[in-house]
Amino acid sequence: MSDIQTREVSYHAGPLRMKGFLAWDDDLGDPRPGVLVVHEFWGLNDYAKKRTEMLAELGYTAMAVDLYGEGKVAADRDEAGQLMTDLLADLPECRARFAAALELLKSHDTVDASRTAAIGYCLGGGIVLHMARYGLDLDVVASFHGSLPLAIAPAGEGGEVTARIVVYNGEDDSFIPAEAIAAFKAEMEKTGADYQFINLPGALHGFSNPEATAKGKKFNMPLAYNALADKCSWAHMRLVLAASLE
């Protein structure tokens, strides 16, 4: 049996108020690893919250991050694109927002602050890679159909990569060309990172989200859910988290 608790939580990165979503199993007595969940470019919507609850069911305390502030969720493709563009225009601020969420998660009384991870989807997948590349104190990060260029640090920037990294990429994802994959792998090799890159055959962008196909049709975007890719990537991630957060 489990007793999954969920809470909306407010926190700040400078003057900006963020609205995150926290989930944990109250039946577990011992402190357990904490896992951040970073949303797609749509914002912190029900999909990110669902993944947070799924992690709680696995025995983690999980928190969905609000990168846009005030819990903003885009109504359409154009608004999502603008929110993402504004966020990525100031990457130091983006890192500060992520770090604020991590500190809040580590402070929760169910969390063993020495064992932390982050997973992300689409934009969020790129963000967790970015945070690992800049040396944030995480044991492992997992990226699902993430933006690989965010993992590449300009000359003179970045930090020591200490997190284990695993990337789940759709082999047919038109947003991630072969050049981006090659550049990502070169960056990981340059830093000596412990990483895995898994290309999922037949999968398009958004393969893990059951709503991707409908959104792709609605907004004329090359998105599609792929049940097999979703199931396999989640199962592999569970093994990676378990091995990295023992």
PDB file of C-alpha atoms in Angstrom:
ATOM      1  CA  MET A   1       0.000   0.000   0.000  1.00  0.00           C
ATOM      2  CA  SER A   2       1.028   3.587  -0.499  1.00  0.00           C
ATOM      3  CA  ASP A   3      -0.252   6.953   0.603  1.00  0.00           C
ATOM      4  CA  ILE A   4       0.670   9.413  -2.137  1.00  0.00           C
ATOM      5  CA  GLN A   5       0.517  13.004  -0.962  1.00  0.00           C
ATOM      6  CA  THR A   6       0.584  15.960  -3.361  1.00  0.00           C
ATOM      7  CA  ARG A   7       1.034  19.647  -2.679  1.00  0.00           C
ATOM      8  CA  GLU A   8       1.385  22.813  -4.702  1.00  0.00           C
ATOM      9  CA  VAL A   9       4.395  24.686  -3.372  1.00  0.00           C
ATOM     10  CA  SER A  10       5.512  28.292  -3.795  1.00  0.00           C
ATOM     11  CA  TYR A  11       9.135  29.341  -3.889  1.00  0.00           C
ATOM     12  CA  HIS A  12      11.169  32.205  -5.259  1.00  0.00           C
ATOM     13  CA  ALA A  13      14.066  32.757  -7.611  1.00  0.00           C
ATOM     14  CA  GLY A  14      14.875  36.377  -6.858  1.00  0.00           C
ATOM     15  CA  PRO A  15      11.620  38.368  -6.962  1.00  0.00           C
ATOM     16  CA  LEU A  16       9.839  35.873  -9.215  1.00  0.00           C
ATOM     17  CA  ARG A  17       7.379  33.516  -7.535  1.00  0.00           C
ATOM     18  CA  MET A  18       7.369  29.953  -8.817  1.00  0.00           C
ATOM     19  CA  LYS A  19       4.568  27.430  -8.344  1.00  0.00           C
ATOM     20  CA  GLY A  20       5.837  23.866  -8.173  1.00  0.00           C
ATOM     21  CA  PHE A  21       4.119  20.549  -7.523  1.00  0.00           C
ATOM     22  CA  LEU A  22       5.381  18.076  -4.926  1.00  0.00           C
ATOM     23  CA  ALA A  23       4.509  14.391  -4.479  1.00  0.00           C
ATOM     24  CA  TRP A  24       5.653  11.702  -2.037  1.00  0.00           C
ATOM     25  CA  ASP A  25       4.538   8.473  -0.412  1.00  0.00           C
ATOM     26  CA  ASP A  26       3.657   9.198   3.201  1.00  0.00           C
ATOM     27  CA  ASP A  27       3.782   5.493   4.094  1.00  0.00           C
ATOM     28  CA  LEU A  28       7.557   5.439   3.635  1.00  0.00           C
ATOM     29  CA  GLY A  29       9.308   6.298   6.877  1.00  0.00           C
ATOM     30  CA  ASP A  30      12.905   6.777   5.804  1.00  0.00           C
ATOM     31  CA  PRO A  31      14.300   9.748   3.870  1.00  0.00           C
ATOM     32  CA  ARG A  32      14.486   8.890   0.202  1.00  0.00           C
ATOM     33  CA  PRO A  33      16.058  10.395  -2.943  1.00  0.00           C
ATOM     34  CA  GLY A  34      14.527  13.524  -4.424  1.00  0.00           C
ATOM     35  CA  VAL A  35      13.812  13.865  -8.133  1.00  0.00           C
ATOM     36  CA  LEU A  36      12.992  17.052 -10.032  1.00  0.00           C
ATOM     37  CA  VAL A  37      10.704  16.891 -13.064  1.00  0.00           C
ATOM     38  CA  VAL A  38      11.163  19.634 -15.671  1.00  0.00           C
ATOM     39  CA  HIS A  39       8.266  20.406 -17.986  1.00  0.00           C
ATOM     40  CA  GLU A  40       7.931  20.620 -21.759  1.00  0.00           C
ATOM     41  CA  PHE A  41       7.800  24.000 -23.463  1.00  0.00           C
ATOM     42  CA  TRP A  42       4.056  24.143 -22.709  1.00  0.00           C
ATOM     43  CA  GLY A  43       4.799  24.820 -19.021  1.00  0.00           C
ATOM     44  CA  LEU A  44       4.058  22.973 -15.793  1.00  0.00           C
ATOM     45  CA  ASN A  45       0.893  21.214 -16.904  1.00  0.00           C
ATOM     46  CA  ASP A  46      -0.911  18.028 -15.876  1.00  0.00           C
ATOM     47  CA  TYR A  47       1.552  15.851 -17.798  1.00  0.00           C
ATOM     48  CA  ALA A  48       4.519  16.989 -15.697  1.00  0.00           C
ATOM     49  CA  LYS A  49       2.427  16.535 -12.560  1.00  0.00           C
ATOM     50  CA  LYS A  50       1.490  12.998 -13.620  1.00  0.00           C
ATOM     51  CA  ARG A  51       5.159  12.056 -14.002  1.00  0.00           C
ATOM     52  CA  THR A  52       5.833  13.538 -10.565  1.00  0.00           C
ATOM     53  CA  GLU A  53       3.181  11.311  -9.020  1.00  0.00           C
ATOM     54  CA  MET A  54       4.549   8.291 -10.897  1.00  0.00           C
ATOM     55  CA  LEU A  55       7.945   8.914  -9.330  1.00  0.00           C
ATOM     56  CA  ALA A  56       6.343   9.162  -5.901  1.00  0.00           C
ATOM     57  CA  GLU A  57       4.759   5.764  -6.521  1.00  0.00           C
ATOM     58  CA  LEU A  58       8.276   4.416  -7.156  1.00  0.00           C
ATOM     59  CA  GLY A  59       9.353   5.587  -3.709  1.00  0.00           C
ATOM     60  CA  TYR A  60      10.924   8.957  -4.506  1.00  0.00           C
ATOM     61  CA  THR A  61       9.912  12.403  -3.376  1.00  0.00           C
ATOM     62  CA  ALA A  62       9.429  14.277  -6.629  1.00  0.00           C
ATOM     63  CA  MET A  63       8.838  17.897  -7.507  1.00  0.00           C
ATOM     64  CA  ALA A  64       7.696  19.372 -10.798  1.00  0.00           C
ATOM     65  CA  VAL A  65       9.608  22.581 -11.473  1.00  0.00           C
ATOM     66  CA  ASP A  66       8.007  25.816 -12.651  1.00  0.00           C
ATOM     67  CA  LEU A  67      10.537  27.439 -14.976  1.00  0.00           C
ATOM     68  CA  TYR A  68       8.241  30.172 -16.305  1.00  0.00           C
ATOM     69  CA  GLY A  69       7.054  31.564 -12.985  1.00  0.00           C
ATOM     70  CA  GLU A  70       3.560  32.005 -11.530  1.00  0.00           C
ATOM     71  CA  GLY A  71       2.630  28.568 -12.863  1.00  0.00           C
ATOM     72  CA  LYS A  72       2.221  29.806 -16.439  1.00  0.00           C
ATOM     73  CA  VAL A  73       0.959  27.209 -18.928  1.00  0.00           C
ATOM     74  CA  ALA A  74       0.789  28.096 -22.619  1.00  0.00           C
ATOM     75  CA  ALA A  75      -2.547  27.978 -24.415  1.00  0.00           C
ATOM     76  CA  ASP A  76      -1.029  27.386 -27.851  1.00  0.00           C
ATOM     77  CA  ARG A  77       2.179  26.831 -29.787  1.00  0.00           C
ATOM     78  CA  ASP A  78       2.952  30.528 -30.229  1.00  0.00           C
ATOM     79  CA  GLU A  79       2.640  31.326 -26.540  1.00  0.00           C
ATOM     80  CA  ALA A  80       4.748  28.295 -25.610  1.00  0.00           C
ATOM     81  CA  GLY A  81       7.413  29.347 -28.080  1.00  0.00           C
ATOM     82  CA  GLN A  82       7.536  32.854 -26.654  1.00  0.00           C
ATOM     83  CA  LEU A  83       7.743  31.615 -23.060  1.00  0.00           C
ATOM     84  CA  MET A  84      10.588  29.300 -24.008  1.00  0.00           C
ATOM     85  CA  THR A  85      12.413  32.004 -25.973  1.00  0.00           C
ATOM     86  CA  ASP A  86      12.190  34.413 -23.055  1.00  0.00           C
ATOM     87  CA  LEU A  87      13.484  31.763 -20.655  1.00  0.00           C
ATOM     88  CA  LEU A  88      16.445  30.753 -22.803  1.00  0.00           C
ATOM     89  CA  ALA A  89      17.416  34.366 -23.459  1.00  0.00           C
ATOM     90  CA  ASP A  90      18.799  34.476 -19.897  1.00  0.00           C
ATOM     91  CA  LEU A  91      20.367  31.108 -19.112  1.00  0.00           C
ATOM     92  CA  PRO A  92      21.974  32.238 -15.836  1.00  0.00           C
ATOM     93  CA  GLU A  93      18.487  33.181 -14.609  1.00  0.00           C
ATOM     94  CA  CYS A  94      17.171  29.824 -15.834  1.00  0.00           C
ATOM     95  CA  ARG A  95      19.869  28.056 -13.830  1.00  0.00           C
ATOM     96  CA  ALA A  96      18.937  30.112 -10.774  1.00  0.00           C
ATOM     97  CA  ARG A  97      15.280  29.058 -11.110  1.00  0.00           C
ATOM     98  CA  PHE A  98      16.280  25.410 -11.365  1.00  0.00           C
ATOM     99  CA  ALA A  99      18.650  25.687  -8.400  1.00  0.00           C
ATOM    100  CA  ALA A 100      15.909  27.279  -6.284  1.00  0.00           C
ATOM    101  CA  ALA A 101      13.638  24.324  -7.012  1.00  0.00           C
ATOM    102  CA  LEU A 102      16.389  21.864  -6.148  1.00  0.00           C
ATOM    103  CA  GLU A 103      17.057  23.545  -2.816  1.00  0.00           C
ATOM    104  CA  LEU A 104      13.361  23.424  -1.956  1.00  0.00           C
ATOM    105  CA  LEU A 105      13.177  19.741  -2.817  1.00  0.00           C
ATOM    106  CA  LYS A 106      16.296  18.944  -0.762  1.00  0.00           C
ATOM    107  CA  SER A 107      14.805  20.748   2.233  1.00  0.00           C
ATOM    108  CA  HIS A 108      11.668  18.579   2.331  1.00  0.00           C
ATOM    109  CA  ASP A 109      11.628  16.392   5.424  1.00  0.00           C
ATOM    110  CA  THR A 110      11.155  13.204   3.381  1.00  0.00           C
ATOM    111  CA  VAL A 111      14.253  13.789   1.228  1.00  0.00           C
ATOM    112  CA  ASP A 112      17.800  12.568   1.668  1.00  0.00           C
ATOM    113  CA  ALA A 113      19.508  15.678   0.296  1.00  0.00           C
ATOM    114  CA  SER A 114      22.649  13.712  -0.591  1.00  0.00           C
ATOM    115  CA  ARG A 115      20.749  11.760  -3.282  1.00  0.00           C
ATOM    116  CA  THR A 116      19.133  13.820  -6.013  1.00  0.00           C
ATOM    117  CA  ALA A 117      18.210  13.475  -9.671  1.00  0.00           C
ATOM    118  CA  ALA A 118      16.366  15.355 -12.392  1.00  0.00           C
ATOM    119  CA  ILE A 119      14.360  14.237 -15.397  1.00  0.00           C
ATOM    120  CA  GLY A 120      12.971  16.441 -18.127  1.00  0.00           C
ATOM    121  CA  TYR A 121      10.878  16.436 -21.273  1.00  0.00           C
ATOM    122  CA  CYS A 122      11.336  18.468 -24.471  1.00  0.00           C
ATOM    123  CA  LEU A 123      12.586  21.858 -23.210  1.00  0.00           C
ATOM    124  CA  GLY A 124      12.949  20.277 -19.763  1.00  0.00           C
ATOM    125  CA  GLY A 125      15.064  17.482 -21.182  1.00  0.00           C
ATOM    126  CA  GLY A 126      17.478  20.071 -22.510  1.00  0.00           C
ATOM    127  CA  ILE A 127      17.433  21.943 -19.207  1.00  0.00           C
ATOM    128  CA  VAL A 128      18.450  18.909 -17.135  1.00  0.00           C
ATOM    129  CA  LEU A 129      21.330  18.294 -19.546  1.00  0.00           C
ATOM    130  CA  HIS A 130      22.280  21.955 -19.267  1.00  0.00           C
ATOM    131  CA  MET A 131      22.321  21.775 -15.483  1.00  0.00           C
ATOM    132  CA  ALA A 132      24.502  18.665 -15.547  1.00  0.00           C
ATOM    133  CA  ARG A 133      26.893  20.385 -17.973  1.00  0.00           C
ATOM    134  CA  TYR A 134      27.160  23.334 -15.588  1.00  0.00           C
ATOM    135  CA  GLY A 135      28.101  21.036 -12.724  1.00  0.00           C
ATOM    136  CA  LEU A 136      24.994  21.212 -10.553  1.00  0.00           C
ATOM    137  CA  ASP A 137      25.053  18.740  -7.668  1.00  0.00           C
ATOM    138  CA  LEU A 138      22.895  15.940  -9.087  1.00  0.00           C
ATOM    139  CA  ASP A 139      23.601  12.229  -9.117  1.00  0.00           C
ATOM    140  CA  VAL A 140      21.821  11.498 -12.381  1.00  0.00           C
ATOM    141  CA  VAL A 141      19.767  13.248 -15.069  1.00  0.00           C
ATOM    142  CA  ALA A 142      17.471  11.731 -17.685  1.00  0.00           C
ATOM    143  CA  SER A 143      16.333  13.575 -20.803  1.00  0.00           C
ATOM    144  CA  PHE A 144      13.288  12.531 -22.835  1.00  0.00           C
ATOM    145  CA  HIS A 145      13.061  13.994 -26.366  1.00  0.00           C
ATOM    146  CA  GLY A 146      15.159  16.859 -25.013  1.00  0.00           C
ATOM    147  CA  SER A 147      16.837  19.819 -26.692  1.00  0.00           C
ATOM    148  CA  LEU A 148      20.416  18.550 -27.047  1.00  0.00           C
ATOM    149  CA  PRO A 149      22.061  21.911 -27.889  1.00  0.00           C
ATOM    150  CA  LEU A 150      21.376  23.066 -24.319  1.00  0.00           C
ATOM    151  CA  ALA A 151      23.963  20.519 -23.151  1.00  0.00           C
ATOM    152  CA  ILE A 152      26.757  22.351 -24.950  1.00  0.00           C
ATOM    153  CA  ALA A 153      28.592  25.028 -22.985  1.00  0.00           C
ATOM    154  CA  PRO A 154      30.260  27.958 -24.783  1.00  0.00           C
ATOM    155  CA  ALA A 155      34.030  28.210 -24.505  1.00  0.00           C
ATOM    156  CA  GLY A 156      35.052  29.201 -20.991  1.00  0.00           C
ATOM    157  CA  GLU A 157      31.738  28.175 -19.453  1.00  0.00           C
ATOM    158  CA  GLY A 158      30.346  25.003 -17.918  1.00  0.00           C
ATOM    159  CA  GLY A 159      31.661  22.944 -15.053  1.00  0.00           C
ATOM    160  CA  GLU A 160      32.777  19.475 -14.127  1.00  0.00           C
ATOM    161  CA  VAL A 161      30.097  16.988 -15.155  1.00  0.00           C
ATOM    162  CA  THR A 162      29.511  14.770 -12.130  1.00  0.00           C
ATOM    163  CA  ALA A 163      25.984  13.546 -12.880  1.00  0.00           C
ATOM    164  CA  ARG A 164      25.337  10.326 -14.726  1.00  0.00           C
ATOM    165  CA  ILE A 165      23.503  11.248 -17.943  1.00  0.00           C
ATOM    166  CA  VAL A 166      21.016   9.257 -20.000  1.00  0.00           C
ATOM    167  CA  VAL A 167      19.265  10.576 -23.094  1.00  0.00           C
ATOM    168  CA  TYR A 168      16.158   9.033 -24.681  1.00  0.00           C
ATOM    169  CA  ASN A 169      15.830  10.401 -28.190  1.00  0.00           C
ATOM    170  CA  GLY A 170      13.302   9.669 -30.899  1.00  0.00           C
ATOM    171  CA  GLU A 171      15.168   8.356 -33.930  1.00  0.00           C
ATOM    172  CA  ASP A 172      12.680  10.127 -36.232  1.00  0.00           C
ATOM    173  CA  ASP A 173      12.565  13.384 -34.223  1.00  0.00           C
ATOM    174  CA  SER A 174      12.887  16.112 -36.855  1.00  0.00           C
ATOM    175  CA  PHE A 175      13.743  18.682 -34.168  1.00  0.00           C
ATOM    176  CA  ILE A 176      16.989  16.830 -33.417  1.00  0.00           C
ATOM    177  CA  PRO A 177      19.107  16.489 -36.583  1.00  0.00           C
ATOM    178  CA  ALA A 178      22.138  14.220 -36.856  1.00  0.00           C
ATOM    179  CA  GLU A 179      24.415  17.243 -36.411  1.00  0.00           C
ATOM    180  CA  ALA A 180      22.899  17.993 -33.001  1.00  0.00           C
ATOM    181  CA  ILE A 181      23.399  14.403 -31.889  1.00  0.00           C
ATOM    182  CA  ALA A 182      27.019  14.420 -33.050  1.00  0.00           C
ATOM    183  CA  ALA A 183      27.687  17.731 -31.274  1.00  0.00           C
ATOM    184  CA  PHE A 184      26.108  16.428 -28.059  1.00  0.00           C
ATOM    185  CA  LYS A 185      28.180  13.263 -28.081  1.00  0.00           C
ATOM    186  CA  ALA A 186      31.351  15.264 -28.774  1.00  0.00           C
ATOM    187  CA  GLU A 187      30.598  17.526 -25.803  1.00  0.00           C
ATOM    188  CA  MET A 188      30.058  14.544 -23.531  1.00  0.00           C
ATOM    189  CA  GLU A 189      33.279  12.907 -24.683  1.00  0.00           C
ATOM    190  CA  LYS A 190      35.168  16.180 -24.172  1.00  0.00           C
ATOM    191  CA  THR A 191      33.987  16.429 -20.586  1.00  0.00           C
ATOM    192  CA  GLY A 192      34.521  12.758 -19.791  1.00  0.00           C
ATOM    193  CA  ALA A 193      30.872  12.431 -18.786  1.00  0.00           C
ATOM    194  CA  ASP A 194      29.305   9.092 -17.874  1.00  0.00           C
ATOM    195  CA  TYR A 195      26.514   9.126 -20.438  1.00  0.00           C
ATOM    196  CA  GLN A 196      24.233   6.957 -22.531  1.00  0.00           C
ATOM    197  CA  PHE A 197      22.466   8.047 -25.696  1.00  0.00           C
ATOM    198  CA  ILE A 198      19.525   5.832 -26.650  1.00  0.00           C
ATOM    199  CA  ASN A 199      17.859   6.351 -30.029  1.00  0.00           C
ATOM    200  CA  LEU A 200      14.343   4.893 -30.008  1.00  0.00           C
ATOM    201  CA  PRO A 201      13.372   3.547 -33.452  1.00  0.00           C
ATOM    202  CA  GLY A 202      10.339   5.087 -35.115  1.00  0.00           C
ATOM    203  CA  ALA A 203       9.795   7.643 -32.351  1.00  0.00           C
ATOM    204  CA  LEU A 204       9.011  11.295 -33.055  1.00  0.00           C
ATOM    205  CA  HIS A 205       9.312  14.295 -30.793  1.00  0.00           C
ATOM    206  CA  GLY A 206       7.042  14.041 -27.765  1.00  0.00           C
ATOM    207  CA  PHE A 207       7.013  10.234 -27.882  1.00  0.00           C
ATOM    208  CA  SER A 208       6.509   9.919 -24.104  1.00  0.00           C
ATOM    209  CA  ASN A 209       3.401  12.110 -23.855  1.00  0.00           C
ATOM    210  CA  PRO A 210       0.025  10.501 -24.623  1.00  0.00           C
ATOM    211  CA  GLU A 211      -1.283  13.933 -25.634  1.00  0.00           C
ATOM    212  CA  ALA A 212       1.470  14.526 -28.198  1.00  0.00           C
ATOM    213  CA  THR A 213      -0.372  13.175 -31.242  1.00  0.00           C
ATOM    214  CA  ALA A 214      -3.437  15.340 -30.645  1.00  0.00           C
ATOM    215  CA  LYS A 215      -1.317  18.420 -29.967  1.00  0.00           C
ATOM    216  CA  GLY A 216       0.722  17.766 -33.088  1.00  0.00           C
ATOM    217  CA  LYS A 217      -2.431  17.709 -35.207  1.00  0.00           C
ATOM    218  CA  LYS A 218      -3.949  20.729 -33.471  1.00  0.00           C
ATOM    219  CA  PHE A 219      -0.860  22.932 -33.807  1.00  0.00           C
ATOM    220  CA  ASN A 220       0.609  21.430 -37.005  1.00  0.00           C
ATOM    221  CA  MET A 221       3.749  20.115 -35.313  1.00  0.00           C
ATOM    222  CA  PRO A 222       5.643  16.845 -35.954  1.00  0.00           C
ATOM    223  CA  LEU A 223       4.707  15.313 -32.581  1.00  0.00           C
ATOM    224  CA  ALA A 224       3.405  11.819 -31.846  1.00  0.00           C
ATOM    225  CA  TYR A 225       2.999   9.525 -28.885  1.00  0.00           C
ATOM    226  CA  ASN A 226       4.755   6.174 -29.162  1.00  0.00           C
ATOM    227  CA  ALA A 227       3.599   3.720 -26.514  1.00  0.00           C
ATOM    228  CA  LEU A 228       6.508   1.325 -26.940  1.00  0.00           C
ATOM    229  CA  ALA A 229       9.125   4.087 -26.784  1.00  0.00           C
ATOM    230  CA  ASP A 230       7.378   5.537 -23.731  1.00  0.00           C
ATOM    231  CA  LYS A 231       7.236   2.198 -21.915  1.00  0.00           C
ATOM    232  CA  CYS A 232      10.814   1.216 -22.728  1.00  0.00           C
ATOM    233  CA  SER A 233      12.376   4.578 -21.874  1.00  0.00           C
ATOM    234  CA  TRP A 234      10.531   4.797 -18.548  1.00  0.00           C
ATOM    235  CA  ALA A 235      11.521   1.235 -17.615  1.00  0.00           C
ATOM    236  CA  HIS A 236      15.161   1.932 -18.431  1.00  0.00           C
ATOM    237  CA  MET A 237      15.085   5.193 -16.495  1.00  0.00           C
ATOM    238  CA  ARG A 238      13.742   3.349 -13.434  1.00  0.00           C
ATOM    239  CA  LEU A 239      16.781   1.068 -13.539  1.00  0.00           C
ATOM    240  CA  VAL A 240      19.158   3.992 -13.979  1.00  0.00           C
ATOM    241  CA  LEU A 241      17.634   5.911 -11.065  1.00  0.00           C
ATOM    242  CA  ALA A 242      17.685   2.851  -8.818  1.00  0.00           C
ATOM    243  CA  ALA A 243      21.336   2.119  -9.622  1.00  0.00           C
ATOM    244  CA  SER A 244      22.449   5.749  -9.277  1.00  0.00           C
ATOM    245  CA  LEU A 245      20.535   6.634  -6.115  1.00  0.00           C
ATOM    246  CA  GLU A 246      21.135   3.537  -3.952  1.00  0.00           C
TER     247      GLU A 246
END
